[in-house]
């Protein structure tokens, strides 16, 4: 078992013992998503820590989107619950980049892409190819794409 998955299981056990309903429900849902990912496909396999992190990030994104939807629907209590679950999951993810840090990485990638001869509409793809490995889980794809568009427009 990967170290991150075993950490999640240990934290679930602790949350159950502490009778922390929010934390235990969130961790159960996340572990279920990890198990689903492990058995998806032709044969069962064990996920690496990086793959487990991606599943956690996907679950956290679902919580953010659900909170926004509940907020728009006028259901503040459910929106607050989704945000709280997202905060529980955020503890297992790498620290997110600030807008300034992201802009600096994107500026470097734009310079690198232009030095490599990228121009016109293909510049966006070239810059994304350079910046995505550097960002890796520390910023959402939409945020990165927006920052690249702003950098290329400016």
Backbone as a printed PyTorch tensor [residue, N CA C, xyz], in Angstrom:
tensor([[[  0.8490,  -1.1820,   0.0000],
         [  0.0000,   0.0000,   0.0000],
         [  0.8920,   1.2420,   0.0000]],

        [[  0.4840,   2.2510,  -0.7690],
         [  1.2810,   3.4710,  -0.8390],
         [  1.2210,   4.2140,   0.4950]],

        [[  2.1990,   5.0490,   0.7150],
         [  2.2500,   5.7520,   2.0000],
         [  1.0960,   6.7410,   2.1460]],

        [[  0.7050,   7.4030,   1.0540],
         [ -0.3920,   8.3660,   1.1460],
         [ -1.7230,   7.6550,   1.4290]],

        [[ -1.9360,   6.5210,   0.7790],
         [ -3.1800,   5.7770,   1.0030],
         [ -3.2280,   5.2460,   2.4400]],

        [[ -2.0950,   4.7640,   2.9530],
         [ -2.0900,   4.2670,   4.3340],
         [ -2.2890,   5.4200,   5.3170]],

        [[ -1.7670,   6.5930,   4.9860],
         [ -1.9980,   7.7760,   5.8230],
         [ -3.4870,   8.1000,   5.8720]],

        [[ -4.1420,   8.0470,   4.7070],
         [ -5.5870,   8.3020,   4.6530],
         [ -6.3440,   7.3000,   5.5280]],

        [[ -5.9600,   6.0200,   5.4490],
         [ -6.6430,   4.9910,   6.2440],
         [ -6.4110,   5.2040,   7.7400]],

        [[ -5.1710,   5.5530,   8.1130],
         [ -4.8700,   5.8170,   9.5280],
         [ -5.6600,   7.0190,  10.0300]],

        [[ -5.7360,   8.0720,   9.1950],
         [ -6.4880,   9.2670,   9.5810],
         [ -7.9780,   8.9690,   9.6780]],

        [[ -8.4830,   8.0690,   8.8210],
         [ -9.8860,   7.6750,   8.8900],
         [-10.1660,   6.9700,  10.2150]],

        [[ -9.2820,   6.0630,  10.5950],
         [ -9.4360,   5.3440,  11.8650],
         [ -9.4570,   6.3320,  13.0330]],

        [[ -8.5400,   7.2930,  13.0090],
         [ -8.4840,   8.3000,  14.0750],
         [ -9.7540,   9.1400,  14.0930]],

        [[-10.2500,   9.5220,  12.9080],
         [-11.4630,  10.3460,  12.8310],
         [-12.6690,   9.5880,  13.3630]],

        [[-12.7350,   8.2940,  13.0910],
         [-13.8460,   7.4780,  13.5920],
         [-13.7810,   7.4010,  15.1180]],

        [[-12.5800,   7.1920,  15.6520],
         [-12.4150,   7.1180,  17.1050],
         [-12.7690,   8.4310,  17.7800]],

        [[-12.4520,   9.5500,  17.1020],
         [-12.7570,  10.8750,  17.6580],
         [-14.2080,  11.2850,  17.3970]],

        [[-14.9320,  10.4440,  16.6720],
         [-16.3180,  10.7220,  16.2890],
         [-16.4410,  12.0170,  15.4770]],

        [[-15.4480,  12.2420,  14.6150],
         [-15.4360,  13.4050,  13.7190],
         [-16.1560,  13.0010,  12.4300]],

        [[-17.4580,  13.2990,  12.3850],
         [-18.3010,  12.8290,  11.2850],
         [-17.8690,  13.4030,   9.9420]],

        [[-17.5920,  14.6870,   9.8810],
         [-17.2060,  15.3340,   8.6260],
         [-15.9270,  14.7120,   8.0590]],

        [[-14.9200,  14.6310,   8.8990],
         [-13.6260,  14.1010,   8.4660],
         [-13.7270,  12.6250,   8.0440]],

        [[-14.4340,  11.8160,   8.8510],
         [-14.5340,  10.3900,   8.5240],
         [-15.3350,  10.1820,   7.2360]],

        [[-16.4120,  10.9260,   7.0410],
         [-17.2140,  10.7840,   5.8160],
         [-16.3970,  11.1970,   4.5900]],

        [[-15.6480,  12.2750,   4.7190],
         [-14.8310,  12.7570,   3.5950],
         [-13.7390,  11.7550,   3.2500]],

        [[-13.0660,  11.2410,   4.2680],
         [-11.9900,  10.2760,   4.0180],
         [-12.5410,   8.9680,   3.4510]],

        [[-13.7140,   8.5560,   3.9090],
         [-14.3350,   7.3450,   3.3630],
         [-14.6270,   7.5200,   1.8720]],

        [[-15.2090,   8.6780,   1.5280],
         [-15.5250,   8.9580,   0.1270],
         [-14.2590,   8.9560,  -0.7310]],

        [[-13.2070,   9.5500,  -0.2180],
         [-11.9480,   9.6290,  -0.9550],
         [-11.3310,   8.2440,  -1.1340]],

        [[-11.3210,   7.4460,  -0.0700],
         [-10.7850,   6.0870,  -0.1710],
         [-11.6220,   5.2410,  -1.1450]],

        [[-12.9230,   5.4720,  -1.1740],
         [-13.7780,   4.7590,  -2.1320],
         [-13.4150,   5.1590,  -3.5650]],

        [[-13.1540,   6.4370,  -3.7750],
         [-12.7600,   6.9040,  -5.1080],
         [-11.4170,   6.3030,  -5.5140]],

        [[-10.5010,   6.1850,  -4.5620],
         [ -9.1890,   5.5810,  -4.8380],
         [ -9.3590,   4.1120,  -5.2070]],

        [[-10.1860,   3.3960,  -4.4460],
         [-10.4430,   1.9750,  -4.7250],
         [-11.0900,   1.8110,  -6.0930]],

        [[-12.0320,   2.6630,  -6.4190],
         [-12.6900,   2.6210,  -7.7290],
         [-11.6550,   2.7990,  -8.8360]],

        [[-10.7470,   3.7340,  -8.6530],
         [ -9.6860,   3.9860,  -9.6300],
         [ -8.7680,   2.7660,  -9.7490]],

        [[ -8.5050,   2.1120,  -8.6250],
         [ -7.6180,   0.9370,  -8.6330],
         [ -8.2130,  -0.2410,  -9.4010]],

        [[ -9.5160,  -0.4120,  -9.3340],
         [-10.1350,  -1.5640,  -9.9800],
         [-10.6730,  -1.2260, -11.3750]],

        [[-10.5610,   0.0340, -11.7830],
         [-11.0110,   0.4240, -13.1210],
         [-10.0440,  -0.1430, -14.1590]],

        [[-10.5560,  -0.4510, -15.3290],
         [ -9.7030,  -0.9920, -16.3820],
         [ -9.7760,  -2.5040, -16.4320]],

        [[ -8.8350,  -3.0800, -17.1580],
         [ -8.8540,  -4.5300, -17.3800],
         [ -8.4270,  -5.3300, -16.1560]],

        [[ -7.4640,  -4.7980, -15.3910],
         [ -7.0090,  -5.5390, -14.2070],
         [ -6.7960,  -4.5810, -13.0410]],

        [[ -6.9680,  -5.1040, -11.8440],
         [ -6.7870,  -4.2980, -10.6340],
         [ -5.3080,  -3.9950, -10.4530]],

        [[ -5.0190,  -2.8050,  -9.9490],
         [ -3.6390,  -2.4060,  -9.6960],
         [ -3.6070,  -1.4760,  -8.5010]],

        [[ -2.4320,  -1.2840,  -7.9540],
         [ -2.2830,  -0.3690,  -6.8250],
         [ -1.7860,   0.9720,  -7.3510]],

        [[ -2.4070,   2.0480,  -6.9010],
         [ -2.0320,   3.3840,  -7.3560],
         [ -0.7690,   3.8570,  -6.6530]],

        [[  0.0380,   4.6290,  -7.3790],
         [  1.2130,   5.2420,  -6.7710],
         [  0.7480,   6.4550,  -5.9570]],

        [[  1.6510,   7.0100,  -5.1550],
         [  1.3100,   8.2050,  -4.3720],
         [  0.8590,   9.3470,  -5.2830]],

        [[  1.5180,   9.4880,  -6.4250],
         [  1.1680,  10.5660,  -7.3560],
         [ -0.2350,  10.3620,  -7.9140]],

        [[ -0.5890,   9.1270,  -8.2370],
         [ -1.9310,   8.8310,  -8.7480],
         [ -2.9790,   9.0480,  -7.6500]],

        [[ -2.6370,   8.6920,  -6.4130],
         [ -3.5530,   8.9250,  -5.2870],
         [ -3.7690,  10.4270,  -5.1070]],

        [[ -2.6870,  11.2150,  -5.2370],
         [ -2.8000,  12.6760,  -5.1380],
         [ -3.7320,  13.2280,  -6.2100]],

        [[ -3.6550,  12.6660,  -7.4200],
         [ -4.5340,  13.1210,  -8.5090],
         [ -5.9900,  12.8180,  -8.1920]],

        [[ -6.2520,  11.6590,  -7.5960],
         [ -7.6270,  11.3040,  -7.2140],
         [ -8.1180,  12.2780,  -6.1340]],

        [[ -7.2620,  12.5760,  -5.1610],
         [ -7.6420,  13.5160,  -4.0950],
         [ -7.9140,  14.8960,  -4.6950]],

        [[ -7.0670,  15.3260,  -5.6330],
         [ -7.2630,  16.6300,  -6.2850],
         [ -8.5880,  16.6620,  -7.0450]],

        [[ -8.9060,  15.5600,  -7.7120],
         [-10.1660,  15.4780,  -8.4580],
         [-11.3540,  15.5590,  -7.4970]],

        [[-11.2540,  14.8650,  -6.3600],
         [-12.3230,  14.9050,  -5.3570],
         [-12.4700,  16.3160,  -4.7740]],

        [[-11.3340,  16.9820,  -4.5220],
         [-11.3760,  18.3520,  -3.9820],
         [-12.0330,  19.2900,  -4.9820]],

        [[-11.7330,  19.1050,  -6.2670],
         [-12.3410,  19.9400,  -7.3030],
         [-13.8520,  19.7230,  -7.3450]],

        [[-14.2760,  18.4680,  -7.1930],
         [-15.7140,  18.1660,  -7.1570],
         [-16.3830,  18.9230,  -6.0150]],

        [[-15.7060,  18.9690,  -4.8630],
         [-16.2710,  19.6680,  -3.6990],
         [-16.4230,  21.1680,  -3.9860]],

        [[-15.3970,  21.7650,  -4.5950],
         [-15.4600,  23.2000,  -4.9330],
         [-16.6120,  23.4730,  -5.8950]],

        [[-16.7290,  22.6470,  -6.9340],
         [-17.7940,  22.8490,  -7.9190],
         [-19.1720,  22.6470,  -7.3000]],

        [[-19.2970,  21.6500,  -6.4300],
         [-20.5790,  21.3980,  -5.7720],
         [-20.9370,  22.5570,  -4.8490]],

        [[-19.9390,  23.0990,  -4.1500],
         [-20.1960,  24.2420,  -3.2590],
         [-20.7170,  25.4310,  -4.0550]],

        [[-20.1060,  25.6810,  -5.2210],
         [-20.5720,  26.7840,  -6.0720],
         [-22.0050,  26.5430,  -6.5480]],

        [[-22.3000,  25.3090,  -6.9370],
         [-23.6420,  24.9850,  -7.4170],
         [-24.6770,  25.1450,  -6.3030]],

        [[-24.3400,  24.6640,  -5.1070],
         [-25.2600,  24.8170,  -3.9740],
         [-25.4620,  26.2900,  -3.6360]],

        [[-24.3860,  27.0640,  -3.7140],
         [-24.4600,  28.5020,  -3.4240],
         [-25.4140,  29.1900,  -4.4070]],

        [[-25.2720,  28.8620,  -5.6790],
         [-26.1520,  29.4450,  -6.7030],
         [-27.5930,  29.0040,  -6.5070]],

        [[-27.7790,  27.7920,  -6.0020],
         [-29.1220,  27.2610,  -5.7750],
         [-29.7320,  27.7340,  -4.4660]],

        [[-29.0140,  28.5520,  -3.7050],
         [-29.5440,  29.0800,  -2.4560],
         [-29.5290,  28.0770,  -1.3150]],

        [[-28.6240,  27.1110,  -1.3770],
         [-28.5470,  26.0970,  -0.3140],
         [-27.2200,  26.2720,   0.4240]],

        [[-27.1640,  27.2710,   1.2690],
         [-25.9280,  27.6580,   1.9470],
         [-25.3710,  26.5620,   2.8520]],

        [[-26.2310,  25.8170,   3.5250],
         [-25.7640,  24.7680,   4.4500],
         [-25.0000,  23.6830,   3.6980]],

        [[-25.5530,  23.2460,   2.5640],
         [-24.8640,  22.2210,   1.7750],
         [-23.5580,  22.7700,   1.1880]],

        [[-23.5890,  24.0330,   0.7530],
         [-22.3850,  24.6550,   0.1980],
         [-21.2840,  24.7000,   1.2500]],

        [[-21.6590,  25.0310,   2.4770],
         [-20.6810,  25.0970,   3.5760],
         [-20.1040,  23.7170,   3.8620]],

        [[-20.9420,  22.6930,   3.8180],
         [-20.4920,  21.3020,   4.0380],
         [-19.4730,  20.9020,   2.9520]],

        [[-19.7680,  21.2290,   1.7020],
         [-18.8540,  20.8990,   0.5970],
         [-17.5140,  21.6210,   0.7710]],

        [[-17.5680,  22.8800,   1.1770],
         [-16.3240,  23.6410,   1.4110],
         [-15.5070,  23.0140,   2.5380]],

        [[-16.1920,  22.5830,   3.6050],
         [-15.5000,  21.9530,   4.7290],
         [-14.8440,  20.6460,   4.2890]],

        [[-15.5420,  19.8620,   3.4570],
         [-14.9510,  18.6270,   2.9390],
         [-13.7340,  18.9410,   2.0700]],

        [[-13.8250,  20.0140,   1.2820],
         [-12.6970,  20.4330,   0.4470],
         [-11.4830,  20.8050,   1.2810]],

        [[-11.7250,  21.4350,   2.4340],
         [-10.6180,  21.8060,   3.3260],
         [ -9.9500,  20.5690,   3.9240]],

        [[-10.7590,  19.5470,   4.2370],
         [-10.1910,  18.2950,   4.7540],
         [ -9.2620,  17.6940,   3.6990]],

        [[ -9.7120,  17.6810,   2.4520],
         [ -8.9150,  17.1030,   1.3670],
         [ -7.6790,  17.9430,   1.0570]],

        [[ -7.7780,  19.2560,   1.2010],
         [ -6.6580,  20.1500,   0.8940],
         [ -5.4350,  19.8340,   1.7610]],

        [[ -5.6650,  19.2950,   2.9360],
         [ -4.5510,  18.9530,   3.8280],
         [ -3.6640,  17.8580,   3.2340]],

        [[ -4.1930,  17.0760,   2.2970],
         [ -3.4330,  15.9760,   1.6890],
         [ -2.8190,  16.3570,   0.3390]],

        [[ -3.0370,  17.5850,  -0.0890],
         [ -2.5180,  18.0420,  -1.3740],
         [ -1.3560,  19.0010,  -1.1760]],

        [[ -0.4790,  19.1300,  -2.1970],
         [  0.6130,  20.1030,  -2.0740],
         [  0.0430,  21.5190,  -1.9720]],

        [[  0.8040,  22.3950,  -1.3500],
         [  0.3670,  23.7900,  -1.1840],
         [  0.1670,  24.4190,  -2.5630]],

        [[ -0.9610,  25.0970,  -2.7370],
         [ -1.2800,  25.7230,  -4.0180],
         [ -0.3980,  26.9550,  -4.2610]],

        [[ -0.0660,  27.1930,  -5.5280],
         [  0.7370,  28.3530,  -5.8950],
         [ -0.0880,  29.6250,  -5.7470]],

        [[  0.5650,  30.7040,  -5.3330],
         [ -0.1120,  32.0040,  -5.3100],
         [ -0.1720,  32.5140,  -6.7440]],

        [[ -0.9870,  33.5440,  -6.9730],
         [ -1.0960,  34.1180,  -8.3180],
         [  0.2530,  34.6590,  -8.7890]],

        [[  1.0210,  35.2430,  -7.8640],
         [  2.3290,  35.8100,  -8.2260],
         [  3.3040,  34.7040,  -8.6240]],

        [[  3.3280,  33.6060,  -7.8490],
         [  4.2160,  32.4880,  -8.1650],
         [  3.8540,  31.8700,  -9.5180]],

        [[  2.5510,  31.7190,  -9.7580],
         [  2.0810,  31.1570, -11.0190],
         [  2.4550,  32.0760, -12.1840]],

        [[  2.2530,  33.3770, -12.0150],
         [  2.5940,  34.3380, -13.0700],
         [  4.0850,  34.2930, -13.3920]],

        [[  4.9350,  34.1370, -12.3670],
         [  6.3820,  34.0660, -12.5860],
         [  6.7460,  32.8090, -13.3770]],

        [[  6.1630,  31.6600, -13.0230],
         [  6.4210,  30.4190, -13.7560],
         [  5.9610,  30.5380, -15.2060]],

        [[  4.7870,  31.1410, -15.4040],
         [  4.2410,  31.2960, -16.7520],
         [  5.1250,  32.2380, -17.5730]],

        [[  5.5930,  33.3280, -16.9700],
         [  6.4540,  34.2810, -17.6870],
         [  7.7360,  33.5890, -18.1530]],

        [[  8.3300,  32.7690, -17.2950],
         [  9.5290,  32.0150, -17.6770],
         [  9.2240,  31.0670, -18.8360]],

        [[  8.0720,  30.3810, -18.7500],
         [  7.6970,  29.4250, -19.7910],
         [  7.4280,  30.1310, -21.1180]],

        [[  6.8050,  31.3200, -21.0800],
         [  6.5470,  32.0920, -22.3020],
         [  7.8700,  32.4780, -22.9540]],

        [[  8.8100,  32.9530, -22.1420],
         [ 10.1270,  33.3320, -22.6710],
         [ 10.8240,  32.1160, -23.2870]],

        [[ 10.7400,  30.9860, -22.6080],
         [ 11.3710,  29.7510, -23.0940],
         [ 10.7340,  29.2900, -24.4090]],

        [[  9.3960,  29.3740, -24.4980],
         [  8.6950,  28.9520, -25.7100],
         [  9.0350,  29.8710, -26.8780]],

        [[  9.0860,  31.1830, -26.6280],
         [  9.4070,  32.1300, -27.7000],
         [ 10.8570,  31.9690, -28.1410]],

        [[ 11.7370,  31.6400, -27.1930],
         [ 13.1380,  31.3830, -27.5460],
         [ 13.2420,  30.1280, -28.4040]],

        [[ 12.3160,  29.1830, -28.1830],
         [ 12.2790,  27.9450, -28.9620],
         [ 11.6180,  28.1130, -30.3150]],

        [[ 11.1730,  29.3080, -30.6250],
         [ 10.5950,  29.5940, -31.9380],
         [  9.0870,  29.4850, -32.0210]],

        [[  8.4030,  29.3350, -30.9000],
         [  6.9370,  29.2440, -30.9270],
         [  6.3540,  30.6280, -31.1430]],

        [[  5.3990,  30.7140, -32.0940],
         [  4.7170,  31.9870, -32.3200],
         [  3.3270,  31.7260, -32.8580]],

        [[  2.4840,  32.7390, -32.7900],
         [  1.1150,  32.5910, -33.2800],
         [  0.2740,  31.7340, -32.3460]],

        [[ -0.7490,  31.0640, -32.9130],
         [ -1.6780,  30.2840, -32.0840],
         [ -1.0230,  29.0790, -31.3960]],

        [[  0.1060,  28.6150, -31.9360],
         [  0.7660,  27.4520, -31.3400],
         [  1.5120,  27.7860, -30.0580]],

        [[  1.6860,  29.0590, -29.7840],
         [  2.4250,  29.4680, -28.5940],
         [  1.7520,  28.9490, -27.3280]],

        [[  0.4240,  29.0130, -27.2760],
         [ -0.3290,  28.5710, -26.0800],
         [  0.0190,  27.1200, -25.7450]],

        [[ -0.0400,  26.2430, -26.7340],
         [  0.2600,  24.8270, -26.5080],
         [  1.6940,  24.6160, -26.0590]],

        [[  2.6240,  25.3460, -26.6810],
         [  4.0420,  25.2110, -26.3290],
         [  4.2830,  25.6580, -24.8900]],

        [[  3.6680,  26.7660, -24.5090],
         [  3.8370,  27.2920, -23.1470],
         [  3.2150,  26.3280, -22.1350]],

        [[  2.0160,  25.8110, -22.4280],
         [  1.3550,  24.8750, -21.5140],
         [  2.2100,  23.6170, -21.3330]],

        [[  2.8390,  23.1550, -22.4130],
         [  3.6800,  21.9630, -22.3500],
         [  4.8790,  22.1900, -21.4220]],

        [[  5.3960,  23.4180, -21.4240],
         [  6.5490,  23.7470, -20.5800],
         [  6.1220,  23.9480, -19.1230]],

        [[  5.0050,  24.6570, -18.9060],
         [  4.6210,  25.0580, -17.5480],
         [  3.9250,  23.9500, -16.7620]],

        [[  3.1720,  23.0590, -17.4190],
         [  2.4220,  22.0250, -16.6900],
         [  3.2810,  21.1380, -15.7990]],

        [[  4.4370,  20.6150, -16.2620],
         [  5.2490,  19.7940, -15.3530],
         [  5.7690,  20.5770, -14.1410]],

        [[  6.0140,  21.8740, -14.3180],
         [  6.5220,  22.6960, -13.2200],
         [  5.4270,  22.9550, -12.1790]],

        [[  4.1920,  23.0470, -12.6490],
         [  3.0660,  23.3450, -11.7600],
         [  2.5790,  22.0830, -11.0620]],

        [[  2.4640,  20.9870, -11.7870],
         [  2.1050,  19.6480, -11.3180],
         [  1.3290,  19.5830, -10.0060]],

        [[  0.0200,  19.7840, -10.0880],
         [ -0.8270,  19.6060,  -8.9180],
         [ -0.8770,  20.7700,  -7.9500]],

        [[ -0.0790,  21.8090,  -8.2290],
         [ -0.0720,  22.9510,  -7.3120],
         [ -0.9500,  24.0930,  -7.8040]],

        [[ -1.5980,  23.8980,  -8.9730],
         [ -2.5560,  24.8710,  -9.5000],
         [ -3.4700,  24.1400, -10.4650]],

        [[ -4.7310,  24.5400, -10.4850],
         [ -5.7150,  23.9250, -11.3610],
         [ -5.4350,  24.2920, -12.8130]],

        [[ -5.7710,  23.3970, -13.7240],
         [ -5.5160,  23.6200, -15.1410],
         [ -6.1350,  24.8970, -15.6810]],

        [[ -7.3450,  25.2070, -15.2560],
         [ -8.0230,  26.4270, -15.7040],
         [ -7.2890,  27.6800, -15.2660]],

        [[ -6.7640,  27.6540, -14.0570],
         [ -5.9800,  28.7900, -13.5430],
         [ -4.7160,  28.9810, -14.3600]],

        [[ -4.0540,  27.8530, -14.6720],
         [ -2.8110,  27.8980, -15.4480],
         [ -3.0940,  28.4430, -16.8430]],

        [[ -4.1290,  27.9020, -17.4980],
         [ -4.4820,  28.3440, -18.8460],
         [ -4.8130,  29.8380, -18.8650]],

        [[ -5.5430,  30.3060, -17.8570],
         [ -5.8720,  31.7290, -17.7670],
         [ -4.6310,  32.5900, -17.6230]],

        [[ -3.6990,  32.1320, -16.8000],
         [ -2.4500,  32.8770, -16.5910],
         [ -1.6340,  32.9170, -17.8780]],

        [[ -1.6120,  31.8100, -18.6210],
         [ -0.8690,  31.7630, -19.8980],
         [ -1.5060,  32.7290, -20.8980]],

        [[ -2.8450,  32.7140, -20.9810],
         [ -3.5370,  33.6300, -21.9110],
         [ -3.2420,  35.0820, -21.5800]],

        [[ -3.2740,  35.4000, -20.2530],
         [ -2.9810,  36.7780, -19.8440],
         [ -1.5510,  37.1630, -20.2210]],

        [[ -0.6030,  36.2410, -20.0110],
         [  0.8060,  36.5180, -20.3020],
         [  1.0120,  36.6980, -21.8050]],

        [[  0.3390,  35.9070, -22.6200],
         [  0.4950,  36.0150, -24.0640],
         [ -0.2050,  37.2690, -24.6230]],

        [[ -1.2720,  37.6970, -23.9640],
         [ -1.9940,  38.8910, -24.4120],
         [ -1.2420,  40.1640, -24.0490]],

        [[ -0.4830,  40.0760, -22.9270],
         [  0.1850,  41.2780, -22.4290],
         [  1.4900,  41.5740, -23.0820]]])
